[in-house]
Short mmCIF file of C-alpha atoms in Angstrom, two decimals:
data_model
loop_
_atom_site.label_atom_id
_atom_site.label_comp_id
_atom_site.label_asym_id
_atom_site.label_seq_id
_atom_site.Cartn_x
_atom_site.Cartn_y
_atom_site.Cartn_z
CA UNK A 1 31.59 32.92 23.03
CA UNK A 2 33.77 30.48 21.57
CA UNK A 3 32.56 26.87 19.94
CA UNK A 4 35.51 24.01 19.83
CA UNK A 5 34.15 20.82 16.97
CA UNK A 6 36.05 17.85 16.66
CA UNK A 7 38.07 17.64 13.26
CA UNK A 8 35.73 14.60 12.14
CA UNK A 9 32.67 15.99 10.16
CA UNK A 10 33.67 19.36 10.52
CA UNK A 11 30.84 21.13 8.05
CA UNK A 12 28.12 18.84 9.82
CA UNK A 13 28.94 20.20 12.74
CA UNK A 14 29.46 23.70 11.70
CA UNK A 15 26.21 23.75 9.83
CA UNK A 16 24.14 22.06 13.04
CA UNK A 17 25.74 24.55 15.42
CA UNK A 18 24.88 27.84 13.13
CA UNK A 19 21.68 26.65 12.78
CA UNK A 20 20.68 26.44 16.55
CA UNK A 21 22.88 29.01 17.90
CA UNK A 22 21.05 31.35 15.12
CA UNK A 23 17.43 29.38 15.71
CA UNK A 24 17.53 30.21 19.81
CA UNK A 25 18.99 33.34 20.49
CA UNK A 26 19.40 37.39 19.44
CA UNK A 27 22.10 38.79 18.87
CA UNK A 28 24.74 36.53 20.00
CA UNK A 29 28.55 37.09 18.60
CA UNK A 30 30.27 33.35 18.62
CA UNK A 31 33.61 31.77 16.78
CA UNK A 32 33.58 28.14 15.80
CA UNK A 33 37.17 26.89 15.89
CA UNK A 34 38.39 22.80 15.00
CA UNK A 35 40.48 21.22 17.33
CA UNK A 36 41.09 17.66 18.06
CA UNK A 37 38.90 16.99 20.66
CA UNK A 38 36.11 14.56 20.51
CA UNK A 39 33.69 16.71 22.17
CA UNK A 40 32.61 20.06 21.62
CA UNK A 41 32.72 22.56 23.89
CA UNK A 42 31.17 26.10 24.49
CA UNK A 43 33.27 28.15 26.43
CA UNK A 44 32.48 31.80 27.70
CA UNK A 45 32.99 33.72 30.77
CA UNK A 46 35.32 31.09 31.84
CA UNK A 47 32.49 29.02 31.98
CA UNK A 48 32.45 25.67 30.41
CA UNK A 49 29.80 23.10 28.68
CA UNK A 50 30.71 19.91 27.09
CA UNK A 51 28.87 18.05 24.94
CA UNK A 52 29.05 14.78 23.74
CA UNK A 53 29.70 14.34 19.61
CA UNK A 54 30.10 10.36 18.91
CA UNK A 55 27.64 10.88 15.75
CA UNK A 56 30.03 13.06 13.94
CA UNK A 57 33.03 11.20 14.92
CA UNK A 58 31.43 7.83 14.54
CA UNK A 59 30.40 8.37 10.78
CA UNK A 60 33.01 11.08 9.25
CA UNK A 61 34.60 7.59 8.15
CA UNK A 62 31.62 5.87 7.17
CA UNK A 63 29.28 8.68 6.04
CA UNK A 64 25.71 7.21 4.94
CA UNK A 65 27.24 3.84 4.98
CA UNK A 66 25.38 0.89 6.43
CA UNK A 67 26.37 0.65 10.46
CA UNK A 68 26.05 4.05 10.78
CA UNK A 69 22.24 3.94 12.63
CA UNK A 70 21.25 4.05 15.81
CA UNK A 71 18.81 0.65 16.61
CA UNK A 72 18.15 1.68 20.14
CA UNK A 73 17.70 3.98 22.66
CA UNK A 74 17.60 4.94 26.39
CA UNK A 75 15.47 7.27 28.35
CA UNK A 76 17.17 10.19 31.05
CA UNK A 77 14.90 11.87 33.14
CA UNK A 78 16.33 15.23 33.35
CA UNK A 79 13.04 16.77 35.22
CA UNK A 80 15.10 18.70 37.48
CA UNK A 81 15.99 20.59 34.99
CA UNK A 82 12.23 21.08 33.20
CA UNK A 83 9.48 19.10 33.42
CA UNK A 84 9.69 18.97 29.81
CA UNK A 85 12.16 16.84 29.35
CA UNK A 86 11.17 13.60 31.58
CA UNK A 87 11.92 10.52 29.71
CA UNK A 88 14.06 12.09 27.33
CA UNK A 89 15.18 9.69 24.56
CA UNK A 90 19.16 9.37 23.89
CA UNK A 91 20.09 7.44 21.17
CA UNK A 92 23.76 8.67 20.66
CA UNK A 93 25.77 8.84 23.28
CA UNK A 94 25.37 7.82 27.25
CA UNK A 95 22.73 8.91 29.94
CA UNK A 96 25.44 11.14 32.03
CA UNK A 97 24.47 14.73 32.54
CA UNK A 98 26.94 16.36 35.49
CA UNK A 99 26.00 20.14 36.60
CA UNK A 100 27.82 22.58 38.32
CA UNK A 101 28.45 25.85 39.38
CA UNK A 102 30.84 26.99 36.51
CA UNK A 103 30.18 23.58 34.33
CA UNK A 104 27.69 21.17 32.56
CA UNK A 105 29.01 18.19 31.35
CA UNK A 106 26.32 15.76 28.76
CA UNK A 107 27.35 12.79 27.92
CA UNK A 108 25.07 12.28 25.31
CA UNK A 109 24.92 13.80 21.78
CA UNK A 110 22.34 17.31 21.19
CA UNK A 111 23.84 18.53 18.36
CA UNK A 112 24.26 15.14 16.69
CA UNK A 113 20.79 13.87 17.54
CA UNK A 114 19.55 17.54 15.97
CA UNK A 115 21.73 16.98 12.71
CA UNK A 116 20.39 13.21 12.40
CA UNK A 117 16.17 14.17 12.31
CA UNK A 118 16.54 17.26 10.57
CA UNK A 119 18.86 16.13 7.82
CA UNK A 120 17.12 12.89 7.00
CA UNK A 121 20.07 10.87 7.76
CA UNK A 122 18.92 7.84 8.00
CA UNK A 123 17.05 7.88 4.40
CA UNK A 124 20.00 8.24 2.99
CA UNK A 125 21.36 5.23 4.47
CA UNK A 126 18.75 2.76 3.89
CA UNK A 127 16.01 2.13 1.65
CA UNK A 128 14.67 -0.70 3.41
CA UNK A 129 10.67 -0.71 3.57
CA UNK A 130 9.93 2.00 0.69
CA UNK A 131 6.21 1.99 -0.02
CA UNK A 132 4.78 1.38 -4.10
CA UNK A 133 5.73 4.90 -4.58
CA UNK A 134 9.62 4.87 -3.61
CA UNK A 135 8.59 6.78 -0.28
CA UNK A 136 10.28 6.21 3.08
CA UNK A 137 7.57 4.75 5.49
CA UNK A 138 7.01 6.29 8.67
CA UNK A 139 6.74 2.67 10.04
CA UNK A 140 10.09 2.08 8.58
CA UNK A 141 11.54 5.40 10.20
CA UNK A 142 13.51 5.13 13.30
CA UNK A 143 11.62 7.47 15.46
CA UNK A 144 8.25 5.39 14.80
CA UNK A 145 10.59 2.30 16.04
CA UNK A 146 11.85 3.51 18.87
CA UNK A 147 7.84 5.37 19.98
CA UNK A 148 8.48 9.39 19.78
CA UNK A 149 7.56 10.05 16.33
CA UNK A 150 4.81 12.24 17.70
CA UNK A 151 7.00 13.80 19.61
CA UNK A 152 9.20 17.00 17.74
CA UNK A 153 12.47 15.42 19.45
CA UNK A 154 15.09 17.83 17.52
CA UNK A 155 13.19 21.01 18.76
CA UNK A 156 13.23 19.31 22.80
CA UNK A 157 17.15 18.88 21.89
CA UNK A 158 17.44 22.37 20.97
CA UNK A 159 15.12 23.47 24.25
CA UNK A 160 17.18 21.09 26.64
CA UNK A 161 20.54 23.11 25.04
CA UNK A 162 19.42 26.58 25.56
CA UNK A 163 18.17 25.48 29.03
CA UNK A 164 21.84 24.38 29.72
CA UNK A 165 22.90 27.48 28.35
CA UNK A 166 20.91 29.66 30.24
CA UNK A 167 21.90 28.30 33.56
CA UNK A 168 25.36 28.93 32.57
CA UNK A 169 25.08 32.43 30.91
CA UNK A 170 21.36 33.75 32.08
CA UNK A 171 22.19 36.91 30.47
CA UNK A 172 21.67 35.22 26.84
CA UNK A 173 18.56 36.14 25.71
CA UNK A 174 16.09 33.78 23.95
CA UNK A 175 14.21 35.12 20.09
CA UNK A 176 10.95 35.40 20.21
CA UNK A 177 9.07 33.36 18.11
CA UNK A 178 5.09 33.07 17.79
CA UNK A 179 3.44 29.80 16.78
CA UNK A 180 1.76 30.16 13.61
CA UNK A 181 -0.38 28.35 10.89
CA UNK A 182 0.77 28.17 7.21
CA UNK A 183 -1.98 26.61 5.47
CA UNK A 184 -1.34 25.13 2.08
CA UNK A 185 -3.08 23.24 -0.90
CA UNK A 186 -1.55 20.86 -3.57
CA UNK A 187 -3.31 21.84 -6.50
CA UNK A 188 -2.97 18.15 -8.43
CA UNK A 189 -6.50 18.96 -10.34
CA UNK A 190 -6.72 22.67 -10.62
CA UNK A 191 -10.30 21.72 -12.88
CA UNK A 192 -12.95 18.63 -12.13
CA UNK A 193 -10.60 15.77 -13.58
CA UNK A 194 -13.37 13.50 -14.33
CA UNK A 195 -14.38 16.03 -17.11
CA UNK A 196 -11.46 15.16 -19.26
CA UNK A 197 -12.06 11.28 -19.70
CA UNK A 198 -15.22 8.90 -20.12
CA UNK A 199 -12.35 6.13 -17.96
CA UNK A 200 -12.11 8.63 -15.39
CA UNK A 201 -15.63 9.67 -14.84
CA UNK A 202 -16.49 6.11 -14.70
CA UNK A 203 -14.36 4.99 -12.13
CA UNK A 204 -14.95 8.08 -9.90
CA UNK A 205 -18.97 7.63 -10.15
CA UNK A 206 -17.95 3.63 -9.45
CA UNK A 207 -16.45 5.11 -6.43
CA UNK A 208 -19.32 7.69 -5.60
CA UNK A 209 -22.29 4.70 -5.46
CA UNK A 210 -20.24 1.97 -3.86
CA UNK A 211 -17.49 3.74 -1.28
CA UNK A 212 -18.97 6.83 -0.81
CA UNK A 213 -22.76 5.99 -1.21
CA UNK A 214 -23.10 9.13 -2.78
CA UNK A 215 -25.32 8.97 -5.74
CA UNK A 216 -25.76 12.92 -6.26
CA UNK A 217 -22.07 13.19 -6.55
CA UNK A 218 -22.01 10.30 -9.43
CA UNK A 219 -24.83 11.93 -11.62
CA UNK A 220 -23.11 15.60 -11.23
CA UNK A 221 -19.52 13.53 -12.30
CA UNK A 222 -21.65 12.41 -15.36
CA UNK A 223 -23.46 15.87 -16.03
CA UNK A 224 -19.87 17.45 -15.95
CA UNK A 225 -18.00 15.45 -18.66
CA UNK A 226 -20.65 15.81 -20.91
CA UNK A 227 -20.74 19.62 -20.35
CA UNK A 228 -17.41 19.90 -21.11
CA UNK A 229 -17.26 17.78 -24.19
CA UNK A 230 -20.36 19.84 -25.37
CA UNK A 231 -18.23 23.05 -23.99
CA UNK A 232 -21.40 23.85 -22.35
CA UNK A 233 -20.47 25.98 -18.65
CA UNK A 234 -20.80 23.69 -15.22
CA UNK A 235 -19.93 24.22 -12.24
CA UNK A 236 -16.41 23.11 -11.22
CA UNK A 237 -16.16 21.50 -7.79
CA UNK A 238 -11.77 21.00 -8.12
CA UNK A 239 -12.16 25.21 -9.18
CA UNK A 240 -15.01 26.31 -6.57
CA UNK A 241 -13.27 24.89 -4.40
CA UNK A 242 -10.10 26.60 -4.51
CA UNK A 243 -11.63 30.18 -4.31
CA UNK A 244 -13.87 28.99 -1.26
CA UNK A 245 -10.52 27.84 0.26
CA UNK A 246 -9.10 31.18 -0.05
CA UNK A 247 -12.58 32.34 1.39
CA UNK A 248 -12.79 30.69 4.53
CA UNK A 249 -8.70 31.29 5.18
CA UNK A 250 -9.12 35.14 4.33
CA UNK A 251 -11.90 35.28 7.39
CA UNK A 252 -9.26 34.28 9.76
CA UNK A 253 -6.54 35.81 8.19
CA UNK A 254 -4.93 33.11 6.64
CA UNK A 255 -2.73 33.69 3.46
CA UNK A 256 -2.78 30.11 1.38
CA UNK A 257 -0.08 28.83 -0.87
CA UNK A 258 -1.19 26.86 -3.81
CA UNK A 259 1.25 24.69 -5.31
CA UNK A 260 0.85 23.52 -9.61
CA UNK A 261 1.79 20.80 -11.43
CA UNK A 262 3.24 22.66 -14.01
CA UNK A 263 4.48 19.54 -16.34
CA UNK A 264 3.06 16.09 -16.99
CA UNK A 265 5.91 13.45 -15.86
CA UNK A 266 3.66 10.64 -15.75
CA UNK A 267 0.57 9.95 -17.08
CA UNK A 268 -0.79 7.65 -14.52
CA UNK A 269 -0.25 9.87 -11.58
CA UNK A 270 0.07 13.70 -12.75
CA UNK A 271 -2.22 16.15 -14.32
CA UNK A 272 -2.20 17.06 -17.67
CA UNK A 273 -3.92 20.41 -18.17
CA UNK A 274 -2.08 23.04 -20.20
CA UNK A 275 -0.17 25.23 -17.60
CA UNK A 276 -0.56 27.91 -20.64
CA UNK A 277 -3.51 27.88 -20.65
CA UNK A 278 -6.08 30.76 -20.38
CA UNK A 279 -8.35 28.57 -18.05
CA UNK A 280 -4.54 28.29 -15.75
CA UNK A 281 -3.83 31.85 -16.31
CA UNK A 282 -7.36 33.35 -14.76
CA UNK A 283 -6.98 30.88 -11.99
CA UNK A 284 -3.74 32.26 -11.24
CA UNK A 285 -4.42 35.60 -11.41
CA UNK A 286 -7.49 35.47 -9.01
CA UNK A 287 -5.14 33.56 -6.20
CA UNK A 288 -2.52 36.41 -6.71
CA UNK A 289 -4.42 39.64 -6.49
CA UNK A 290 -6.33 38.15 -3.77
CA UNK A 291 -2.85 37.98 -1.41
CA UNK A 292 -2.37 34.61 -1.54
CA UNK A 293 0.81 32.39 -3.12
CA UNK A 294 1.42 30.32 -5.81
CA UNK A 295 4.23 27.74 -5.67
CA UNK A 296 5.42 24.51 -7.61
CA UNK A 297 3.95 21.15 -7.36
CA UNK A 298 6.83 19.11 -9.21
CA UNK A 299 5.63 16.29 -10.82
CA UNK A 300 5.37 12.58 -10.21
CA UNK A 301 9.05 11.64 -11.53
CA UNK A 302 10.65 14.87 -10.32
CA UNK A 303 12.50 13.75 -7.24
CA UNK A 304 15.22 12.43 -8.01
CA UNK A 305 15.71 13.77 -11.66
CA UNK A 306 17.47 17.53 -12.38
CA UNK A 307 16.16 17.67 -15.73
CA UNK A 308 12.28 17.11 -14.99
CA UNK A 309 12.56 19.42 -12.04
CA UNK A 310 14.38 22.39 -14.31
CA UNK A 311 11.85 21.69 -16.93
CA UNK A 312 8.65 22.00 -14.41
CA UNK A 313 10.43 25.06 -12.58
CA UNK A 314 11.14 27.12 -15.55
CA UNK A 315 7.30 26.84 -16.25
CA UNK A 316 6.04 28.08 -13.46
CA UNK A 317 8.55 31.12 -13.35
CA UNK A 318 7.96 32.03 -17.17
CA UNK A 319 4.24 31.75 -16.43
CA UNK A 320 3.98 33.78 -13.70
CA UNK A 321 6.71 36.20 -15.68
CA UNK A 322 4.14 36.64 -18.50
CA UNK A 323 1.27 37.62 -16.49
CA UNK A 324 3.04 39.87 -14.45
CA UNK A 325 2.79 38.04 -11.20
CA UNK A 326 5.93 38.77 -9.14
CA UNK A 327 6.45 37.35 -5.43
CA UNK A 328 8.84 37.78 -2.61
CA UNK A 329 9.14 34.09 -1.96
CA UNK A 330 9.02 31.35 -4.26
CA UNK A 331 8.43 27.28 -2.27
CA UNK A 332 6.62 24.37 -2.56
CA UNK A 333 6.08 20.40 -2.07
CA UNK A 334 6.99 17.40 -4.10
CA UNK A 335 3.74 15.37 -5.80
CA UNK A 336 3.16 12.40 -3.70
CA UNK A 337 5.59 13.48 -1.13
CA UNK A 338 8.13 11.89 -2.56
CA UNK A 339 11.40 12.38 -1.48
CA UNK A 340 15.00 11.37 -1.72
CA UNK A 341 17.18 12.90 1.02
CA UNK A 342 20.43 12.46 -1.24
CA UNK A 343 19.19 13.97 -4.48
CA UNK A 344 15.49 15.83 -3.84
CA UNK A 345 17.20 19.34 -1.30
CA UNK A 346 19.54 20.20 -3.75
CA UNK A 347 17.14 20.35 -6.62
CA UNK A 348 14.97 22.63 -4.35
CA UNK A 349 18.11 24.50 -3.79
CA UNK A 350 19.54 23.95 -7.62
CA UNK A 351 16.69 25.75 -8.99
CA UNK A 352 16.45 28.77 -7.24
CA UNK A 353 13.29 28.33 -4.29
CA UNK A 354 13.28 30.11 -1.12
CA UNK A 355 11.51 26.41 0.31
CA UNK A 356 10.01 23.35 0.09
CA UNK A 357 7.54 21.49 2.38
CA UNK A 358 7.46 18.49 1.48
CA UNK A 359 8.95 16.27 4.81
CA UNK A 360 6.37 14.48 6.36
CA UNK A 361 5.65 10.52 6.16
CA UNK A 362 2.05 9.64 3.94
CA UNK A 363 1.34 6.92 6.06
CA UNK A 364 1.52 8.56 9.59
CA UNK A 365 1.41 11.58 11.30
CA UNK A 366 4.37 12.61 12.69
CA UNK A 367 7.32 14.59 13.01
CA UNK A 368 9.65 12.91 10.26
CA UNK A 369 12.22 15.74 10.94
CA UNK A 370 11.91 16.00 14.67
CA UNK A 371 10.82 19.59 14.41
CA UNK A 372 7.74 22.13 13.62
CA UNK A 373 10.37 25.07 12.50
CA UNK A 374 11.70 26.37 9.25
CA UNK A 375 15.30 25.01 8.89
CA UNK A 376 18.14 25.05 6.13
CA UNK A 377 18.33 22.01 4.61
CA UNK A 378 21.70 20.01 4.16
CA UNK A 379 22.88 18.30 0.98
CA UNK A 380 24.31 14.80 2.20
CA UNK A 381 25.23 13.57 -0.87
CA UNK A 382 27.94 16.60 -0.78
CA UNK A 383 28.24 17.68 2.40
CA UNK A 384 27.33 20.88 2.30
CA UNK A 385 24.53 23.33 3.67
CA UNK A 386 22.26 24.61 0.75
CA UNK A 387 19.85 27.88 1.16
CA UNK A 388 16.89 26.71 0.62
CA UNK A 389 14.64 26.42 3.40
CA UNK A 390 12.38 23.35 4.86
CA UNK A 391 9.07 24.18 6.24
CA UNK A 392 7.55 20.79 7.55
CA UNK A 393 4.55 19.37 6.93
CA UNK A 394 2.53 18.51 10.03
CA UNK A 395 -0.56 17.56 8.49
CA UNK A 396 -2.01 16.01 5.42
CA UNK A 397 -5.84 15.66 5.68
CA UNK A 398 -5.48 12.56 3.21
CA UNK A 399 -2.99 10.88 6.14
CA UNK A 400 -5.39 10.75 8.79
CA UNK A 401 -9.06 10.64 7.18
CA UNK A 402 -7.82 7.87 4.16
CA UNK A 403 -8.47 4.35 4.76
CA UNK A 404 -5.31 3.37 3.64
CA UNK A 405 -3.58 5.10 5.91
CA UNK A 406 -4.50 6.36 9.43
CA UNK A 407 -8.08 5.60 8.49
CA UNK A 408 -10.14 7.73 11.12
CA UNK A 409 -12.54 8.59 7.93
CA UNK A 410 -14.54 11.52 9.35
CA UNK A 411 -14.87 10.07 13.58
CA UNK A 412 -15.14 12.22 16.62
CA UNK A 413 -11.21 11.49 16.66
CA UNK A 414 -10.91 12.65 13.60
CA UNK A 415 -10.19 16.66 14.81
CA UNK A 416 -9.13 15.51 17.60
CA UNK A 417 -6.18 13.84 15.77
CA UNK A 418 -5.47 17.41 13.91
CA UNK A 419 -5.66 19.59 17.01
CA UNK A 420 -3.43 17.22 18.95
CA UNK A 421 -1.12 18.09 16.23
CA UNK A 422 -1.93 21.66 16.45
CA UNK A 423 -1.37 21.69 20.12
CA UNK A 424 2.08 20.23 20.40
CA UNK A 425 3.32 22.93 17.37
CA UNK A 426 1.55 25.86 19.66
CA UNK A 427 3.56 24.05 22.78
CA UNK A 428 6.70 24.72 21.02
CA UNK A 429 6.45 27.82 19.20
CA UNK A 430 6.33 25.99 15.87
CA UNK A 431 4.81 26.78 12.41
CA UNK A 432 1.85 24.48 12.02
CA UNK A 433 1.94 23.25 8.32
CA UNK A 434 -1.54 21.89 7.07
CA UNK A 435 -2.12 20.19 3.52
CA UNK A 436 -5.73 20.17 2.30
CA UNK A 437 -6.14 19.07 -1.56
CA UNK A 438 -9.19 21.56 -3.18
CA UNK A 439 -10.41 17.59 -4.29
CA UNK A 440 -10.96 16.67 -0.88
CA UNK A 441 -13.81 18.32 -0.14
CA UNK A 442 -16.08 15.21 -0.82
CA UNK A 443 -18.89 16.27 1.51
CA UNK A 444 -19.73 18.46 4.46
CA UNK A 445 -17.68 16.99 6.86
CA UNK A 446 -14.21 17.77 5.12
CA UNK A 447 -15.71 21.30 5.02
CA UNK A 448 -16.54 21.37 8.58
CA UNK A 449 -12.94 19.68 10.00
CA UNK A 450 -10.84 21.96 7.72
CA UNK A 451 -12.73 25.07 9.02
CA UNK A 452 -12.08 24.07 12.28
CA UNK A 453 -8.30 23.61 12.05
CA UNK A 454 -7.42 26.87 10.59
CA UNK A 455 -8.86 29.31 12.62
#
């Protein structure tokens, strides 16, 4: 099988194509060659399919320059060829698909759509509507705009291209994938925070009595700090917690991956406990001969700079050197989700991780990439595909139960809201990423939803 690109944006669309052509089927032998056509075009078996590329020739010119985004879209209903692609939304390119015998024209852009969601294009164009923390709003975000953010558009683009494919050449065959559930926990207070500081204690408690109008939880705050300052042994809800996580995942056969703040960037909004410490190093231990993963958590002011990232890396990896604790894959998320699609893949990448899984909005759930599968990320600032791996995040419990986001606090729609989440990754075959801070586990109810959503 042979692959023609356009000259324009040439390792775009070489990445893009790799990636799905790799993604979708076994064992099949292709050759990408350049020409100067501004389509590409898969030809095999003297059989033809075209396919509209106006993303990559409309920005090799004007790469992440202003201009360069979409502000609209269109809908095709292309039912007759599956039902799951009714009101399919095209927002490169024009609502023309013509089928034949020997030939499939589209005359609107898969492979550019693809590129644009997974990459984070349009981050790295503007910077318009960042919330307090410097993080791209899912309200801001294109696919919120235009009303499929729910929907995991870059994986339909991919299934409407195979289906093409397949009509064409139905001797290709299709990989096999199995949904699956990756469950995961960002470890910002490995121990009860409110120990450390008489500030901290207070406000929590504050927060206990008037928010939560939980007074039991307010005294035990109290009864903790002063145990600690009297080095006196408690029991430590942010600890418990994390070995009854790995209880209730290991009776449904869930392996967890706990990601540490391994350096303090800022003292507002990361962790300070001593990464060295013995206290750290038990913790550690008990996660890794127990089968379950340890990642990195980088700090507050990591995203966009090489040197905090390095620092909080090397930790991590001399840490787990000393005590012996050696794994086949090394990931993990940014603190805060913060993210800068110029600078934040090639640090991942920089430093050595097999992935990170960090891309999904705070402030809704969604599909910020378009997709529910593992995918090589792509350095825009360079123009270049890196190694390292994206896993997205589907779910953050704090995104749909906090009040300052989705706000559905602990409601009937609450669940609901994860499984219909859960659902659409099973639809497509995806990996279902949950986030589920040990601190969140405030009551019964966060117990209750979380054991329902990984089994």
């Amino acid at each position: 099988m042979k692959i023609y690109i356009p000259r324009k944006s040439v390792s775009e669309s070489e990445y893009i194509v790799r990636h799905v052509f790799e993604r979708s089927f076994e064992d099949l032998s292709f050759t990408i060659e350049v020409t100067d056509f501004d389509h590409i075009s898969i030809i095999h078996d003297n059989k033809v399919l075209t396919l509209n590329a106006s993303f990559f020739c409309s920005v090799n010119d004007m790469w992440c320059m202003e201009g360069t985004l979409p502000d609209s879209c269109n809908y095709i209903d292309l039912s007759s060829i599956s039902a799951s692609y009714y009101k399919l939304p095209v927002i490169f390119g024009e609502l023309k698909v013509k089928i034949s015998k020997d030939r499939i024209d589209c005359d609107f852009d898969i492979f550019g759509t693809i590129f644009f969601f997974l990459t984070r294009y349009e981050e790295a164009v503007s910077t318009v509507g960042l919330d307090g923390h410097g993080r791209y709003s899912a309200s801001e975000s294109i696919a919120y705009k235009l009303g499929f953010l729910e929907r995991p558009i870059a994986d339909e683009y991919i299934g409407l291209l195979t289906s093409f494919m397949l009509k064409l050449w139905p001797t290709l065959t299709l990989k096999k994938v199995q949904n699956q559930t990756f469950v995961t926990c960002d470890v910002d207070w490995p121990f009860d925070p409110n120990s450390q500081s008489f500030k901290a204690t207070l406000r929590s408690s504050f927060g206990d009595i008037v928010k939560r109008k939980n007074v039991f939880l307010a005294i035990n705050r109290w009864i903790h700090l002063i145990s600690n300052k009297l080095n006196v042994p408690y029991s430590d809800r942010a600890r418990s917690k994390v070995s009854w996580i790995m209880d209730v995942n290991e009776e449904v056969g869930n392996k967890v991956a706990f990601y540490f703040i391994t350096e303090c960037t800022d003292k507002k909004y990361d962790s300070a406990f001593d990464f060295d410490s013995s206290k750290i190093r038990k913790l550690l231990n008990e996660i890794h001969s127990r089968g379950h993963e340890i990642g990195l958590h980088p700090g507050y002011n990591c995203f966009t700079r090489p040197d905090l990232f390095k620092k909080s890396a090397n930790t991590l990896k001399r840490v787990l050197e000393e005590e012996g604790i050696y794994q086949p894959v090394l990931g993990g998320r940014m603190h805060y989700l913060r993210w800068d699609a110029k600078t934040t893949p090639k640090l991942w990448d920089d430093n050595g991780f097999d992935y990170d899984s960090t891309l999904s909005f705070a402030d809704k759930s969604g599909f910020r990439c378009g997709t529910c599968h593992p995918f090589p990320m792509y350095d825009l600032l360079n123009r270049k595909p890196l190694k390292v791996i994206q896993r997205p995040l589907i779910n953050m419990e704090s995104t749909i139960i906090a009040p300052r986001y989705e706000g559905l606090g602990y409601s009937k729609l609450t669940l609901e809201r994860f499984n219909y989440f859960k659902n659409i990754v099973k639809d497509n075959n995806g990996e279902y990423v949950l986030l589920w801070h040990n601190t969140h586990f405030e009551n019964e109810l966060d117990e209750s939803i979380y054991s329902n959503i990984i089994d």
